[in-house]
Amino acid sequence: MFVYEKRLQYPVKIKQTNPKLAQIIITQYGGPDGELGASLRYLSQRFSMPVPELKATLNDIGTEELGHLEMIGAIVYQLTKNLNEEQLKAAGFDAYFVDHTTGVYPSSAAGVPFTAAYIQVKGDPITDLHEDMAAEQKARTTYDNILRYCDDPDVIDPIRFLREREVVHYQRFGETLRILTDKLDSKNFYAFNPSFDKKCFKK
């Protein structure tokens, strides 16, 4: 069960509109390495995580990613708020506007709609945690790329915050992976038991 606080995790107060920048940043809303995919990935993986405290880590980070999704939505909305059709067309935002006006729609910077194919849930805890660590690094790289195109301090500030959280999540998943390998039953896990390999992967 989730409890909603009526505030963003980090404040977003953008004074200057910039639809061209919004078109780039929206990829962290619904793109391949964005916050929507991250939240769904972790909140889905938690069900099959065998260790309670690691299940809690996935739940905590998945919930935080929902807060990051809200921040990105606020950034995109504020960057496009109250613009007229001519301004949107001049910025190359007209195709998006035709489909969604200035509603925040989950898509990539290239305009590809969100798909569940962006998320991975394997059910194997080590596989899922390696996926999660890679996902956090891909999101961090995307934020790095966004910062290369951004010169508005009102946007840079929350984007830097989000980038830092990706680094923290990467570290937490690394810690989670170490805890997991210490707790696994070596008799039933292939990484520690050669006979498992022989049984399951006969030549």
Coordinates of C-alpha atoms in Angstrom, one line a residue:
M1 CA 0.0 0.0 0.0
F2 CA 1.3 3.4 -0.9
V3 CA 0.8 6.7 0.9
Y4 CA 0.9 9.8 -1.3
E5 CA 2.4 13.1 -0.1
K6 CA 1.3 16.1 -2.0
R7 CA 4.8 17.4 -2.8
L8 CA 7.6 16.5 -5.1
Q9 CA 10.6 14.6 -3.7
Y10 CA 12.7 17.6 -5.0
P11 CA 11.2 21.0 -6.0
V12 CA 10.6 21.8 -9.6
K13 CA 10.1 25.5 -10.3
I14 CA 10.8 26.4 -13.9
K15 CA 10.4 30.0 -15.0
Q16 CA 11.3 29.8 -18.7
T17 CA 9.4 27.5 -21.1
N18 CA 11.4 25.4 -23.5
P19 CA 9.4 22.8 -25.5
K20 CA 12.6 21.6 -27.4
L21 CA 14.1 20.7 -24.0
A22 CA 10.9 19.1 -22.9
Q23 CA 11.0 16.9 -26.0
I24 CA 14.4 15.5 -24.8
I25 CA 13.6 15.2 -21.1
I26 CA 10.4 13.3 -21.7
T27 CA 12.5 10.2 -22.5
Q28 CA 13.0 9.9 -18.7
Y29 CA 9.2 9.7 -18.3
G30 CA 8.4 7.0 -20.8
G31 CA 11.6 6.1 -22.7
P32 CA 13.6 2.9 -22.6
D33 CA 15.6 3.8 -19.5
G34 CA 13.1 6.1 -17.9
E35 CA 11.4 6.3 -14.5
L36 CA 8.2 4.6 -15.5
G37 CA 10.0 1.5 -16.6
A38 CA 12.2 1.6 -13.5
S39 CA 9.3 1.7 -11.1
L40 CA 7.4 -1.1 -12.9
R41 CA 10.6 -3.2 -13.1
Y42 CA 11.4 -3.1 -9.4
L43 CA 7.8 -3.3 -8.1
S44 CA 7.3 -6.4 -10.2
Q45 CA 10.6 -8.1 -9.4
R46 CA 10.0 -7.8 -5.6
F47 CA 7.3 -10.6 -5.7
S48 CA 9.9 -13.3 -6.5
M49 CA 12.8 -11.9 -4.5
P50 CA 13.4 -14.7 -1.9
V51 CA 15.0 -12.6 0.9
P52 CA 12.6 -10.2 2.8
E53 CA 15.0 -7.3 3.3
L54 CA 15.9 -7.4 -0.4
K55 CA 12.2 -7.5 -1.3
A56 CA 11.9 -4.3 0.8
T57 CA 14.8 -2.7 -1.1
L58 CA 13.0 -3.3 -4.4
N59 CA 9.8 -1.9 -2.9
D60 CA 11.5 1.2 -1.6
I61 CA 13.4 2.0 -4.8
G62 CA 10.4 1.2 -7.0
T63 CA 8.3 3.5 -4.9
E64 CA 10.9 6.3 -5.1
E65 CA 11.0 5.9 -8.9
L66 CA 7.3 6.7 -9.0
G67 CA 8.3 10.0 -7.3
H68 CA 10.9 10.6 -9.9
L69 CA 8.3 9.9 -12.6
E70 CA 6.2 12.7 -11.0
M71 CA 9.2 15.0 -11.1
I72 CA 9.9 14.4 -14.8
G73 CA 6.2 15.0 -15.5
A74 CA 6.3 18.3 -13.7
I75 CA 9.5 19.4 -15.6
V76 CA 8.0 18.5 -19.0
Y77 CA 4.7 20.2 -18.1
Q78 CA 6.3 23.4 -16.8
L79 CA 8.6 23.6 -19.9
T80 CA 5.5 23.5 -22.2
K81 CA 2.9 25.4 -20.1
N82 CA 0.9 28.1 -21.8
L83 CA 2.7 28.1 -25.2
N84 CA 0.8 28.9 -28.4
E85 CA 0.8 26.8 -31.5
E86 CA 3.4 29.0 -33.3
Q87 CA 5.9 28.6 -30.4
L88 CA 5.4 24.9 -30.3
K89 CA 5.9 24.6 -34.1
A90 CA 9.0 26.7 -34.0
A91 CA 10.5 24.4 -31.4
G92 CA 9.6 21.2 -33.3
F93 CA 7.0 20.2 -30.7
D94 CA 4.0 20.5 -33.1
A95 CA 3.8 16.8 -33.9
Y96 CA 3.7 15.9 -30.2
F97 CA 1.1 18.7 -29.7
V98 CA -1.2 17.3 -32.4
D99 CA -1.4 14.0 -30.6
H100 CA -1.3 15.0 -27.0
T101 CA -1.7 18.8 -26.8
T102 CA 0.6 19.6 -23.8
G103 CA -0.4 16.5 -21.8
V104 CA 2.5 14.5 -20.5
Y105 CA 2.5 11.2 -22.5
P106 CA 5.0 8.4 -21.8
S107 CA 7.3 8.2 -24.8
S108 CA 10.9 8.5 -25.7
A109 CA 12.7 11.5 -27.0
A110 CA 12.3 10.0 -30.4
G111 CA 8.5 9.8 -30.0
V112 CA 8.3 6.1 -29.4
P113 CA 5.5 5.3 -26.9
F114 CA 6.3 3.4 -23.7
T115 CA 6.2 -0.4 -23.9
A116 CA 6.4 -3.1 -21.3
A117 CA 9.3 -4.5 -23.4
Y118 CA 11.5 -1.9 -21.7
I119 CA 11.3 -3.7 -18.4
Q120 CA 12.8 -7.1 -17.4
V121 CA 11.5 -9.5 -14.8
K122 CA 13.3 -12.8 -14.9
G123 CA 12.4 -14.3 -11.5
D124 CA 16.0 -15.3 -10.9
P125 CA 17.2 -12.9 -8.1
I126 CA 20.8 -12.6 -9.3
T127 CA 19.7 -12.0 -12.9
D128 CA 17.2 -9.4 -11.8
L129 CA 19.7 -7.5 -9.6
H130 CA 22.3 -7.4 -12.4
E131 CA 19.6 -6.1 -14.7
D132 CA 18.7 -3.4 -12.1
M133 CA 22.3 -2.3 -11.7
A134 CA 22.6 -2.0 -15.5
A135 CA 19.3 -0.1 -15.7
E136 CA 20.5 2.5 -13.1
Q137 CA 23.7 3.1 -15.1
K138 CA 21.7 3.5 -18.3
A139 CA 19.4 6.0 -16.6
R140 CA 22.5 7.9 -15.2
T141 CA 23.9 8.1 -18.7
T142 CA 20.6 9.4 -20.1
Y143 CA 20.6 12.1 -17.4
D144 CA 24.2 12.9 -18.4
N145 CA 23.1 13.3 -22.0
I146 CA 20.2 15.5 -21.0
L147 CA 22.5 17.8 -19.0
R148 CA 24.7 18.3 -22.2
Y149 CA 21.7 20.0 -23.9
C150 CA 20.5 22.0 -20.9
D151 CA 21.6 25.5 -19.8
D152 CA 18.6 26.5 -17.6
P153 CA 19.6 26.3 -13.9
D154 CA 15.9 25.7 -13.0
V155 CA 16.0 22.5 -15.0
I156 CA 19.6 21.5 -14.3
D157 CA 19.1 21.5 -10.6
P158 CA 16.4 18.8 -10.4
I159 CA 18.0 16.8 -13.2
R160 CA 21.2 16.6 -11.2
F161 CA 19.3 15.5 -8.2
L162 CA 17.7 12.7 -10.2
R163 CA 21.1 11.7 -11.7
E164 CA 22.5 11.4 -8.2
R165 CA 19.7 9.1 -7.1
E166 CA 20.5 6.8 -10.0
V167 CA 24.0 6.5 -8.6
V168 CA 22.7 5.8 -5.1
H169 CA 20.3 3.1 -6.4
Y170 CA 23.2 1.5 -8.3
Q171 CA 25.1 1.3 -5.1
R172 CA 22.2 -0.1 -3.1
F173 CA 21.6 -2.8 -5.7
G174 CA 25.3 -3.7 -5.5
E175 CA 24.9 -4.1 -1.8
T176 CA 21.8 -6.1 -2.2
L177 CA 23.6 -8.5 -4.6
R178 CA 26.3 -9.1 -2.0
I179 CA 23.7 -9.8 0.7
L180 CA 21.9 -12.2 -1.6
T181 CA 24.9 -14.3 -2.5
D182 CA 25.7 -14.6 1.2
K183 CA 22.2 -15.9 2.0
L184 CA 21.7 -18.3 -0.9
D185 CA 21.7 -22.0 -0.2
S186 CA 24.8 -23.3 -1.9
K187 CA 23.2 -26.8 -2.3
N188 CA 20.5 -25.4 -4.5
F189 CA 22.2 -22.6 -6.4
Y190 CA 24.2 -23.2 -9.6
A191 CA 26.9 -20.6 -8.8
F192 CA 28.1 -22.6 -5.9
N193 CA 27.2 -26.2 -6.8
P194 CA 28.9 -27.8 -9.8
S195 CA 26.5 -30.8 -9.6
F196 CA 23.6 -28.4 -10.4
D197 CA 25.3 -27.5 -13.7
K198 CA 25.8 -31.1 -14.6
K199 CA 22.2 -32.0 -13.9
C200 CA 20.7 -29.0 -15.8
F201 CA 23.2 -28.6 -18.6
K202 CA 24.0 -32.0 -19.8
K203 CA 26.0 -32.1 -23.0

